[in-house]
Short mmCIF file of C-alpha atoms and ligand atoms in Angstrom, two decimals:
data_model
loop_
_atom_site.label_atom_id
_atom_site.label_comp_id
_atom_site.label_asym_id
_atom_site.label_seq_id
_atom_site.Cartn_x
_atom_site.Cartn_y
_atom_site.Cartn_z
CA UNK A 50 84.95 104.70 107.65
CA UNK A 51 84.87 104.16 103.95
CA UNK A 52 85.49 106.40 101.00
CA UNK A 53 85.72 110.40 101.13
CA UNK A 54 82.90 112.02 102.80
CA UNK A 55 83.61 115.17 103.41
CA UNK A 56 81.72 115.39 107.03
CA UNK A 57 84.89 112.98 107.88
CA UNK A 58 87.40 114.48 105.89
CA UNK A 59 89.84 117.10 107.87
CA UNK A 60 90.67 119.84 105.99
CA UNK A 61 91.57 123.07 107.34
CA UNK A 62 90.64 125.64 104.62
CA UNK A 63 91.09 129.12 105.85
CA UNK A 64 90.73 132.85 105.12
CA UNK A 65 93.74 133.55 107.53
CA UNK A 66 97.45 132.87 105.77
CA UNK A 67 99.93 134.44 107.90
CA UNK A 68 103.78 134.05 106.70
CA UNK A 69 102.46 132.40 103.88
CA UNK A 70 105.15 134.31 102.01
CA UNK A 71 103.74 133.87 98.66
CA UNK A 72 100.22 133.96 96.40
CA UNK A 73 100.96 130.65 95.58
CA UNK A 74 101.50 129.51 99.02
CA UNK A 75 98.64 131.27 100.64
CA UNK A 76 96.56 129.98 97.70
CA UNK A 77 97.68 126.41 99.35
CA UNK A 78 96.84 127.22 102.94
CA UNK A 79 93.85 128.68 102.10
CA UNK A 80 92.75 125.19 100.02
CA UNK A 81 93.48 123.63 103.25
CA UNK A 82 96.48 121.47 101.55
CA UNK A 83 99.08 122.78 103.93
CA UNK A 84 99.49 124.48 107.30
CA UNK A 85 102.39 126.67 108.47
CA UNK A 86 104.69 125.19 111.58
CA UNK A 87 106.73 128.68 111.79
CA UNK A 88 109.22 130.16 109.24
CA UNK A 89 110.32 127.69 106.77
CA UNK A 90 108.40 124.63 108.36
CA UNK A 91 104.90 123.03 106.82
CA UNK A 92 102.69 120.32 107.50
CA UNK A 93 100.62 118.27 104.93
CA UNK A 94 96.91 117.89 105.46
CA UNK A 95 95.30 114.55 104.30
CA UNK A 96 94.05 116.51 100.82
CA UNK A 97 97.73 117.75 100.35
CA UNK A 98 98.94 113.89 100.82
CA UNK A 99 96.73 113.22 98.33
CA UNK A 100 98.26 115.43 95.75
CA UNK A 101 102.02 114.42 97.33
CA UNK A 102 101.31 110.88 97.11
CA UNK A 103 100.45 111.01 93.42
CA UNK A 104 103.09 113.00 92.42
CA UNK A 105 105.53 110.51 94.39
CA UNK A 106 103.88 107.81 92.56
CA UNK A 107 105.06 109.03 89.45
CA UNK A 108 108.65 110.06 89.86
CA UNK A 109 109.29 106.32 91.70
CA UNK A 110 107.87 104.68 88.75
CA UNK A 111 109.73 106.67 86.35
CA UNK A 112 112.83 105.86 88.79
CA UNK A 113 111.88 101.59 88.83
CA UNK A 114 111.45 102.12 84.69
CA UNK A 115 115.26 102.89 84.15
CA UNK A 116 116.27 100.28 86.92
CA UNK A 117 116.51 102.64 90.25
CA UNK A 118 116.45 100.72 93.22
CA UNK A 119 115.01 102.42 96.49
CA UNK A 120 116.49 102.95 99.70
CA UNK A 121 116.65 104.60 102.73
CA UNK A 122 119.66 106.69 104.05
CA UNK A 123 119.71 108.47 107.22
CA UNK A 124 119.09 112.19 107.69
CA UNK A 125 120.84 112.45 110.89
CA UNK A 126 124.50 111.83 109.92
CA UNK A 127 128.52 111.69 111.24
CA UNK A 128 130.39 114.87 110.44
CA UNK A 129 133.19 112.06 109.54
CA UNK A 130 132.53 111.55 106.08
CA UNK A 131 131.18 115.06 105.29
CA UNK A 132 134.39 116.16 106.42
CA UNK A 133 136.52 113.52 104.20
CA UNK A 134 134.23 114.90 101.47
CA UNK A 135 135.32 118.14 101.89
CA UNK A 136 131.34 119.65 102.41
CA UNK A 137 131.59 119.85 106.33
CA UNK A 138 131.21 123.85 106.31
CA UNK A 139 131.16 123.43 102.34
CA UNK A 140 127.61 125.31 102.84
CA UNK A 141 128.21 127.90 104.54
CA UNK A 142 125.89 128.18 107.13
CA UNK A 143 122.74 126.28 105.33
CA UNK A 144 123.67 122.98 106.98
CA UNK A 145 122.19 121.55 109.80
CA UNK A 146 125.05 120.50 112.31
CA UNK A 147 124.68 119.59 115.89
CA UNK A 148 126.56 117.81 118.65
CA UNK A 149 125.09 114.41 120.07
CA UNK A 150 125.53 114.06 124.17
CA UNK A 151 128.45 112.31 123.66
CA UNK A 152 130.00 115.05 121.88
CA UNK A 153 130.11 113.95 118.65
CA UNK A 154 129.68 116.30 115.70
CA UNK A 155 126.79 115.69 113.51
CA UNK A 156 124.46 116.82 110.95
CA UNK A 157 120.81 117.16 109.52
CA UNK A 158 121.63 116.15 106.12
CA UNK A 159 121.13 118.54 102.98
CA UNK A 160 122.18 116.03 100.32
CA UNK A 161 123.21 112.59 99.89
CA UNK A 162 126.31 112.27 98.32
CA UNK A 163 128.47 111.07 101.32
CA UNK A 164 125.52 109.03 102.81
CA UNK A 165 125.58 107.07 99.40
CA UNK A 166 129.20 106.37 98.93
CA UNK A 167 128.85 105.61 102.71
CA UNK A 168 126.22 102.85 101.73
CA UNK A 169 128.01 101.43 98.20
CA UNK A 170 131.58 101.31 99.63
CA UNK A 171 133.35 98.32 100.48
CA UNK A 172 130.26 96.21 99.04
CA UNK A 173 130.59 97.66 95.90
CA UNK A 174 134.54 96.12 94.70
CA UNK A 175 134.87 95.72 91.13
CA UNK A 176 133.45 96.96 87.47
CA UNK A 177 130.84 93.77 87.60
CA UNK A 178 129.02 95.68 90.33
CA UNK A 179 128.54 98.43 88.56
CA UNK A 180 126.38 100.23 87.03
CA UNK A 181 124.21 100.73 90.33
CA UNK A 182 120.90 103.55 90.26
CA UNK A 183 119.71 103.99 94.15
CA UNK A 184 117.18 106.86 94.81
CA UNK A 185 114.76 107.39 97.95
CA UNK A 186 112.22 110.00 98.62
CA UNK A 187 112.93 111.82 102.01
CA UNK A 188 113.62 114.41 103.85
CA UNK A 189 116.59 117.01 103.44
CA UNK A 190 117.34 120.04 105.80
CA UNK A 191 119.15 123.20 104.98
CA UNK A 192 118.80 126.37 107.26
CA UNK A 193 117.93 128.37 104.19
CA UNK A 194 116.11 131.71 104.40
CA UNK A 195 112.14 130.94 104.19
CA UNK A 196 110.36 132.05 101.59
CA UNK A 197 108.02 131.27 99.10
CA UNK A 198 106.04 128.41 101.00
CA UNK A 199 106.95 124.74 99.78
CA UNK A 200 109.73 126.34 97.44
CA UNK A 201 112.30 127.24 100.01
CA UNK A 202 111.58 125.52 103.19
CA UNK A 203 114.15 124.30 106.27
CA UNK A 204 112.67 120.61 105.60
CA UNK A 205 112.01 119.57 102.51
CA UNK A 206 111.11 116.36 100.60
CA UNK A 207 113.28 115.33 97.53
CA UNK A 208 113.36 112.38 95.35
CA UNK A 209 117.29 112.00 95.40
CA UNK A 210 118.98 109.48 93.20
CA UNK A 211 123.12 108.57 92.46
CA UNK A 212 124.62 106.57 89.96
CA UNK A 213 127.97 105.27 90.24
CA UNK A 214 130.09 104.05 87.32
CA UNK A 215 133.46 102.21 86.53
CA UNK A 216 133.43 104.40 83.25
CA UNK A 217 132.82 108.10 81.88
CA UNK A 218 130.47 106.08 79.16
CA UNK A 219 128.02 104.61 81.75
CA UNK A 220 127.72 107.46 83.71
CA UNK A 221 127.08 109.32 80.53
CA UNK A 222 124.04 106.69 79.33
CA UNK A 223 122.25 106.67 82.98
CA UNK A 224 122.50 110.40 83.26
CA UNK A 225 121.17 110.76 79.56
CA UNK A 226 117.88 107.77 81.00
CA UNK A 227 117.61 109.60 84.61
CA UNK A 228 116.79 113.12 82.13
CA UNK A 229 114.24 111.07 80.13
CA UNK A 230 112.62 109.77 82.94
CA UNK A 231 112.39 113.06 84.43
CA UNK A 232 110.86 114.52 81.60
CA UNK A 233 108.55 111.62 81.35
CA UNK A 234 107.27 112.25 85.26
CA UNK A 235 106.96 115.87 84.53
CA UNK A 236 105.46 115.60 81.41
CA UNK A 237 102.83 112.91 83.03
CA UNK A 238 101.63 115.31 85.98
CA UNK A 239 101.32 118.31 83.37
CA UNK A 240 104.27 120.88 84.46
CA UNK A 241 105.23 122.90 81.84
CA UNK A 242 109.16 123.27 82.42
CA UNK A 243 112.65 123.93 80.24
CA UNK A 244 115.58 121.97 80.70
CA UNK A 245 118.68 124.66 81.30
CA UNK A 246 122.44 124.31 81.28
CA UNK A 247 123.39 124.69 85.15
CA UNK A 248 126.24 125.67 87.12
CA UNK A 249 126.96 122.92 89.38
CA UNK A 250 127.87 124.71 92.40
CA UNK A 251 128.05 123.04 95.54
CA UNK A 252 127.48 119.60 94.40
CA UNK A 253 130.19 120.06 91.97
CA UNK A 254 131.37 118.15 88.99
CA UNK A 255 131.24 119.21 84.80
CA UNK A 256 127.82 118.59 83.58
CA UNK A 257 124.90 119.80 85.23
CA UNK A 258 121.27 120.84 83.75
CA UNK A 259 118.26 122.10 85.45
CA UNK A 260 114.21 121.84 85.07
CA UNK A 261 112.92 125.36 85.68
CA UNK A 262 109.20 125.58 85.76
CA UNK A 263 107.64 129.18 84.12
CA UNK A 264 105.73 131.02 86.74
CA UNK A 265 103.77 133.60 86.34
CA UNK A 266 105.45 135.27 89.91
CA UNK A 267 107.88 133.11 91.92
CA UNK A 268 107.58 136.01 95.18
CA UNK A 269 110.97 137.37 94.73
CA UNK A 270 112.87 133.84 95.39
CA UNK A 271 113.64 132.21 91.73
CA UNK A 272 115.49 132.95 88.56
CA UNK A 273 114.52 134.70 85.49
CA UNK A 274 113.34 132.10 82.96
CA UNK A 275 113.84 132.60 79.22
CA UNK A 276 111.87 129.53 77.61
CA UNK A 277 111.14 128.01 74.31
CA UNK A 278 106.96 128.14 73.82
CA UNK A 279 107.24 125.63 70.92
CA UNK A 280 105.54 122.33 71.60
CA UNK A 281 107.93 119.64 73.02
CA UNK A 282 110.92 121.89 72.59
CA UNK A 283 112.64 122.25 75.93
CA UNK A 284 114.93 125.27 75.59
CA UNK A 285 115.67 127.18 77.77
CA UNK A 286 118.15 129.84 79.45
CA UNK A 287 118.26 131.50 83.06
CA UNK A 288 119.66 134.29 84.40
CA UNK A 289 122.77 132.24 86.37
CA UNK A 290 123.94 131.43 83.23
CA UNK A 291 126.46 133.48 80.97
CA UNK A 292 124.33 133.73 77.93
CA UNK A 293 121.17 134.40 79.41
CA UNK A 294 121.74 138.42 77.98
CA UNK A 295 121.42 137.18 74.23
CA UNK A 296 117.94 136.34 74.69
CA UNK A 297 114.84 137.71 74.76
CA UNK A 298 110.70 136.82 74.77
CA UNK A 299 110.42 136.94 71.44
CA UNK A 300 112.71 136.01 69.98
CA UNK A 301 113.01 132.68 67.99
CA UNK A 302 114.26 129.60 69.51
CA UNK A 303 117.80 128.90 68.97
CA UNK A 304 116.62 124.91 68.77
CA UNK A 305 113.49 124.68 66.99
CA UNK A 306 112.83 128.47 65.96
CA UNK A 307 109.69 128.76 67.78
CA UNK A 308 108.72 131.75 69.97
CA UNK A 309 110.48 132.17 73.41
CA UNK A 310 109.12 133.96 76.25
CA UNK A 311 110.29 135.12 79.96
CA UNK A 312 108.92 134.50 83.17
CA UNK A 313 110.07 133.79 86.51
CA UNK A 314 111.24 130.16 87.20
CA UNK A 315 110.93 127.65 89.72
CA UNK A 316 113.92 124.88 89.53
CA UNK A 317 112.27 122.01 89.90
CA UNK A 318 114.86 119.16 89.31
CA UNK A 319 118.64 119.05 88.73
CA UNK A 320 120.85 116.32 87.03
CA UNK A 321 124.52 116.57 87.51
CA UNK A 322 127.44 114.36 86.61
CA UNK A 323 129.69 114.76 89.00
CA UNK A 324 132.44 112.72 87.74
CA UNK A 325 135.16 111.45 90.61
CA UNK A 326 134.78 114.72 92.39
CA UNK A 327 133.06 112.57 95.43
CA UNK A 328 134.59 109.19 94.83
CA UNK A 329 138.00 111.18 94.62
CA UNK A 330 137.93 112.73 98.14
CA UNK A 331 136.28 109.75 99.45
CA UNK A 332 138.56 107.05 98.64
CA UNK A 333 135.60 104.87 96.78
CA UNK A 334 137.21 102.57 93.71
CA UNK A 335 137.01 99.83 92.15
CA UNK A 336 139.31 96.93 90.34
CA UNK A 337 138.57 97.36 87.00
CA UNK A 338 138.54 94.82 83.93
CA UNK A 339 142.43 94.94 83.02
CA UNK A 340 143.76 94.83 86.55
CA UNK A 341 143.78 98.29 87.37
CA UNK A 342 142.09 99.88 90.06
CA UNK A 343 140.10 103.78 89.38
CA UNK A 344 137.86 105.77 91.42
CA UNK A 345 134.46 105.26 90.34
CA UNK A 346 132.01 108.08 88.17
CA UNK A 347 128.91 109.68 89.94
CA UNK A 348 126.24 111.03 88.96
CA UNK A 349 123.61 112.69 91.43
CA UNK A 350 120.23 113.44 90.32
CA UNK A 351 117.22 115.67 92.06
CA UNK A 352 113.84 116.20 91.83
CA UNK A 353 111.30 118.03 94.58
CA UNK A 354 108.58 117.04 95.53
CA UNK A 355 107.34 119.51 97.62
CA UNK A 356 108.44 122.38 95.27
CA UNK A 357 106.82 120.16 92.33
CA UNK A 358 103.28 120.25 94.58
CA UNK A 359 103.28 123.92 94.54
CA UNK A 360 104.69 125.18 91.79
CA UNK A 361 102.01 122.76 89.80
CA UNK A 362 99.24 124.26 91.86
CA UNK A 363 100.67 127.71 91.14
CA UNK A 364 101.64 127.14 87.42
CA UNK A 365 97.41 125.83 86.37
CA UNK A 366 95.63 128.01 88.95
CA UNK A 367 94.39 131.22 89.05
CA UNK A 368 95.03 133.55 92.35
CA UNK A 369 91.58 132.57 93.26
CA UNK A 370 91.22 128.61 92.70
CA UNK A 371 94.03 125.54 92.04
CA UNK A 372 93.51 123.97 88.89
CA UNK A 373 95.39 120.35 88.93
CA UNK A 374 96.59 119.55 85.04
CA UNK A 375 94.82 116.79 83.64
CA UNK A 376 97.35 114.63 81.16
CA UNK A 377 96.82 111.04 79.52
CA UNK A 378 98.38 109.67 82.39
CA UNK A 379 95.69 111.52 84.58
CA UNK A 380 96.51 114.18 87.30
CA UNK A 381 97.55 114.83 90.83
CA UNK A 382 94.39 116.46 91.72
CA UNK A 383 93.70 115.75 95.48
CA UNK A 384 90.39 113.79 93.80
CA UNK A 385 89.33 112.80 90.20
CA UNK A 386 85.86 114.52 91.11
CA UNK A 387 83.57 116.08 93.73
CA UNK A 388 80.56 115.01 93.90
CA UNK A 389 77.66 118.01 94.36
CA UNK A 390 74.58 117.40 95.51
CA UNK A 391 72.34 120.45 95.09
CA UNK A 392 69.57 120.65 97.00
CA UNK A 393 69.04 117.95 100.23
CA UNK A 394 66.03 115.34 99.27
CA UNK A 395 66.22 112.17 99.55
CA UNK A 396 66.31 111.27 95.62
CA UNK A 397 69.29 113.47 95.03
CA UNK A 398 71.03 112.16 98.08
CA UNK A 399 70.66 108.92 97.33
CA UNK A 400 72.13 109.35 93.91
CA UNK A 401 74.93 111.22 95.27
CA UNK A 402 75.72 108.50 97.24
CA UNK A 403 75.15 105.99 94.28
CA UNK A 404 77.48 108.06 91.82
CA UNK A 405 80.18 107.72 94.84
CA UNK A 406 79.77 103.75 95.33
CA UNK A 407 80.11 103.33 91.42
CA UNK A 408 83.30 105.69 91.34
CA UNK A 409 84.65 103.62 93.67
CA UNK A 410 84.75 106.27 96.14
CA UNK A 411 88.31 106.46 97.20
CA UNK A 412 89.74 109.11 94.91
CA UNK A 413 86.26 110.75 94.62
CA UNK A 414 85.19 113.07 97.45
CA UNK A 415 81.46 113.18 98.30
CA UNK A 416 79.98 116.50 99.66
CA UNK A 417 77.49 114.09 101.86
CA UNK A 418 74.43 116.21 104.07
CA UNK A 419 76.40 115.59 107.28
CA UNK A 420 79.33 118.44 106.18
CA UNK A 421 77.13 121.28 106.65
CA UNK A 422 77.87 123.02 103.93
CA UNK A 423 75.51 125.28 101.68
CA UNK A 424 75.33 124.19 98.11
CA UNK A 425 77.22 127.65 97.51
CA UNK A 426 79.85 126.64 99.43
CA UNK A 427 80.25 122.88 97.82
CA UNK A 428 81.07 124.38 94.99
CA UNK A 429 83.49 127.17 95.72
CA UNK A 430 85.57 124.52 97.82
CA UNK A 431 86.03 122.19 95.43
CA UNK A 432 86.87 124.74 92.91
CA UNK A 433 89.23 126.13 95.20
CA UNK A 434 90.42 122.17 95.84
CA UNK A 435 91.17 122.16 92.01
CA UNK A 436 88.87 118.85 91.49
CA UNK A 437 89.27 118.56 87.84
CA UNK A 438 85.54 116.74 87.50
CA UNK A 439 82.36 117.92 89.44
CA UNK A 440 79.11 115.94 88.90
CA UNK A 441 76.25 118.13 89.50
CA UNK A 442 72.97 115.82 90.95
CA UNK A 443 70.48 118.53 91.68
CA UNK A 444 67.40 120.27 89.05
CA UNK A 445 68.75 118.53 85.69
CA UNK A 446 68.62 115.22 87.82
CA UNK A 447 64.80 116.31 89.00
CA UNK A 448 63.69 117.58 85.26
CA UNK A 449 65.38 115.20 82.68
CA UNK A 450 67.34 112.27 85.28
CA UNK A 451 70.49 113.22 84.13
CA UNK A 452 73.08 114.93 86.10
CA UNK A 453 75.54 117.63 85.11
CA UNK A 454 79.56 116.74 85.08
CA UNK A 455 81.47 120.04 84.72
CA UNK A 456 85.26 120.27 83.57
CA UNK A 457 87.23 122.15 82.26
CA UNK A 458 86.56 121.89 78.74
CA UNK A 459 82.27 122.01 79.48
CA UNK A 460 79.30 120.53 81.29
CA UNK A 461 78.14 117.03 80.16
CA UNK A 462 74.49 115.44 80.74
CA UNK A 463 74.99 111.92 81.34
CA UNK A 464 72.69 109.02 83.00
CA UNK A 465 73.52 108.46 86.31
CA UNK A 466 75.34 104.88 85.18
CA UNK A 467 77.82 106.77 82.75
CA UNK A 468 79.23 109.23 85.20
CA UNK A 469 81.69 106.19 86.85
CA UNK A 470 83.17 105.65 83.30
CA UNK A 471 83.30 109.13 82.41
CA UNK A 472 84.93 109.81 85.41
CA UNK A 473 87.92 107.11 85.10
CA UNK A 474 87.86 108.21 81.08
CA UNK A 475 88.48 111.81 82.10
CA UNK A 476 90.92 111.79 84.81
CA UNK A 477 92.82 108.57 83.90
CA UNK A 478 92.97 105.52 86.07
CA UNK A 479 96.80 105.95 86.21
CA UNK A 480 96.50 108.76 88.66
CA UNK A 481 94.91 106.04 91.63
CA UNK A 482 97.75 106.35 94.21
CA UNK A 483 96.90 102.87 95.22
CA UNK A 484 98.21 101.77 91.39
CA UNK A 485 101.95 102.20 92.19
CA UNK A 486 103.16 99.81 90.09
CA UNK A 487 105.35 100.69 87.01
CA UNK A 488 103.18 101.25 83.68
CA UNK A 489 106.07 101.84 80.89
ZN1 ZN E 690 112.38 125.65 70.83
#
């Protein structure tokens, strides 16, 4: 089986979205992206990996462009170090903790703090092994009340990264690169988003800021979201912080005296330095350059994936349709284009299938004869799909030989040999998620 024909594709769009929780959420089901496992729980369909895999792409190469390094840390963890941490029970009732047959007490994990320091200490001795960036993209648990579909889930999918220090200074420059390259991932898949002061809270440590996404309607689970409108300006305030009252939509921006407005707000990311609070409690140091011997400076750094996926979908769409952003970079949609056939004779199959070959046909998904699907119903899926490109081979093709490639910004007539470049021009080769390599 080669390329995306959608007679071999599964996707399980529905009418029916119970528990959904959410018009974004339902909006996903009902794409066929995602499918409900009970409260809290979701699966991914292939056309939702799609959009995941993409949008992983991007935050690990931002990651690998300030020197991360990836690993792996387990989910299923010892209560021994969450207890010399001081977080076994530190969250109240949203971790995960069980007891293995040999009566050991253990845990789902709902952050990685311990599980790093567990990794770094003992091989990590002195200030010439420092600075180290690790990050991974897996699971997390926490028993948190459902809502909201990918937003606030029991299972979850973060890109999680920590940064330990023998100084205040370093941990200060990689926390300042780890916020660039945030805002460089976000700003490549298209989120619109304000970076806000942040109380650290459970994580704890000084500094912390947030990325809060403007949403339209977050379904009763997010913060209110004053935000700067001005272009590139990233101000903004929410309602867990102290000042929040002083602002209003409206107003002018405190930063660059352009026009805020409120919404709801999806947090996105979160950057903290935590300082020794960890290393501290933990007992992780290092022999420093005059002798000495300190406790080392952490920083601990978030971003969701999951939560990214949705909020996205929620923040370009309308209730009726996704709409995936398309940047220079590209975008996440699920394909570049869909290809329509209207109509099922042999000439305008056979170009269909010609436009597909030339596209390369892996991130371009072909409504082929074998689907079943009325021309009516080609196009309301992939509209719903949020395919940023369709090419339209159907009357224009039989009148003139041209066929039709709607976007958002208007329909263009182009030969049947122009559509493969247009398409790659349009959506940006960057968004393949074969290309996983770092491009800055
Ligand atoms: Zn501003």
């Amino acid at each position: 089986m080669s390329g995306v024909r959608r007679s071999d594709l599964f996707l399980p769009a529905t009418r029916e979205t119970p528990g959904a929780g959410s018009e974004a959420a339902k909006l996903l089901v009902r794409a066929g992206l995602i499918r409900g496992f009970g409260s809290g729980l979701w699966a991914v369909t292939p056309a939702g990996q799609r959009v995941r895999a993409k949008l992983t792409d991007r935050v690990v190469a931002a990651m690998d462009s300030i020197g991360g390094q990836r690993v792996r840390l387990p989910g299923l963890q010892y209560a021994d170090r969450w207890r010399e941490s001081g977080r076994w029970g530190g969250f109240e009732g949203e971790m995960f903790t069980l007891e293995n047959r040999d009566g050991q007490a253990m845990c789902l994990a709902p952050s990685h703090e311990e599980g790093v320091v567990n990794l770094l200490d003992g091989p990590v001795r002195s200030h010439h092994d420092l600075p180290l960036l690790v990050y991974q993209v897996e699971s997390k648990f926490r028993d948190d009340h459902a809502r909201n579909g990918l937003v606030r889930t029991k299972e979850f999918t973060m890109k999680d990264a920590y940064s330990v220090h023998a100084d205040e200074a370093g941990l200060r420059e990689t926390y300042r690169e780890v916020r660039a390259a945030y805002e460089r991932a976000l700003d490549d898949v298209g989120l619109e988003y304000a970076i806000v002061e942040a109380d650290a809270g459970v994580m704890g440590g000084a500094t912390s800021e947030e990325f809060v996404a403007p949403v339209a309607d977050a379904g009763g689970d997010s913060d209110r979201l004053v935000y700067c409108t001005g272009a590139g300006c990233r101000f903004g305030v929410t309602d867990e912080h102290d000042g929040f009252d002083e602002y209003d939509a409206d107003d002018a921006c405190p930063e660059c005296g352009g026009s805020l407005a409120a919404s709801d707000g999806i947090e996105v990311g979160h950057v903290f330095q935590l300082g020794t609070r960890y290393s501290q409690a933990m007992d992780f140091t290092v022999d420093t350059a005059d002798g000495d011997e300190r406790s080392v400076e952490m920083g601990s750094y978030g971003l969701g994936v999951d939560r990214l996926l949705q909020t996205l979908g929620q923040q370009h769409g309308s209730p009726d349709n996704l709409a995936w952003p398309v940047t220079d970079w590209g975008s996440v949609a699920p394909y570049r284009a869909a290809i329509v056939p209207v109509g099922d004779d042999s000439e305008v199959l056979g170009v269909a299938e010609r436009i597909h070959d030339d596209c390369g046909r892996e991130d371009v998904l072909l409504y082929d004869e074998d689907a079943g699907l009325s021309v009516g119903e080609r196009f309301a899926e992939s509209g719903l799909l949020g395919i940023p490109a369709k090419v339209v081979v159907g009357n224009t093709y039989r009148e003139d030989g041209v066929v039709d490639v709607e976007t958002a910004s208007g329909t263009e007539k182009l030969a049947v040999d122009e559509v493969a470049a247009f398409v790659e021009r349009f959506a940006g080769s960057g968004s393949r998620a074969a290309d996983s390599g770092v491009s800055d």
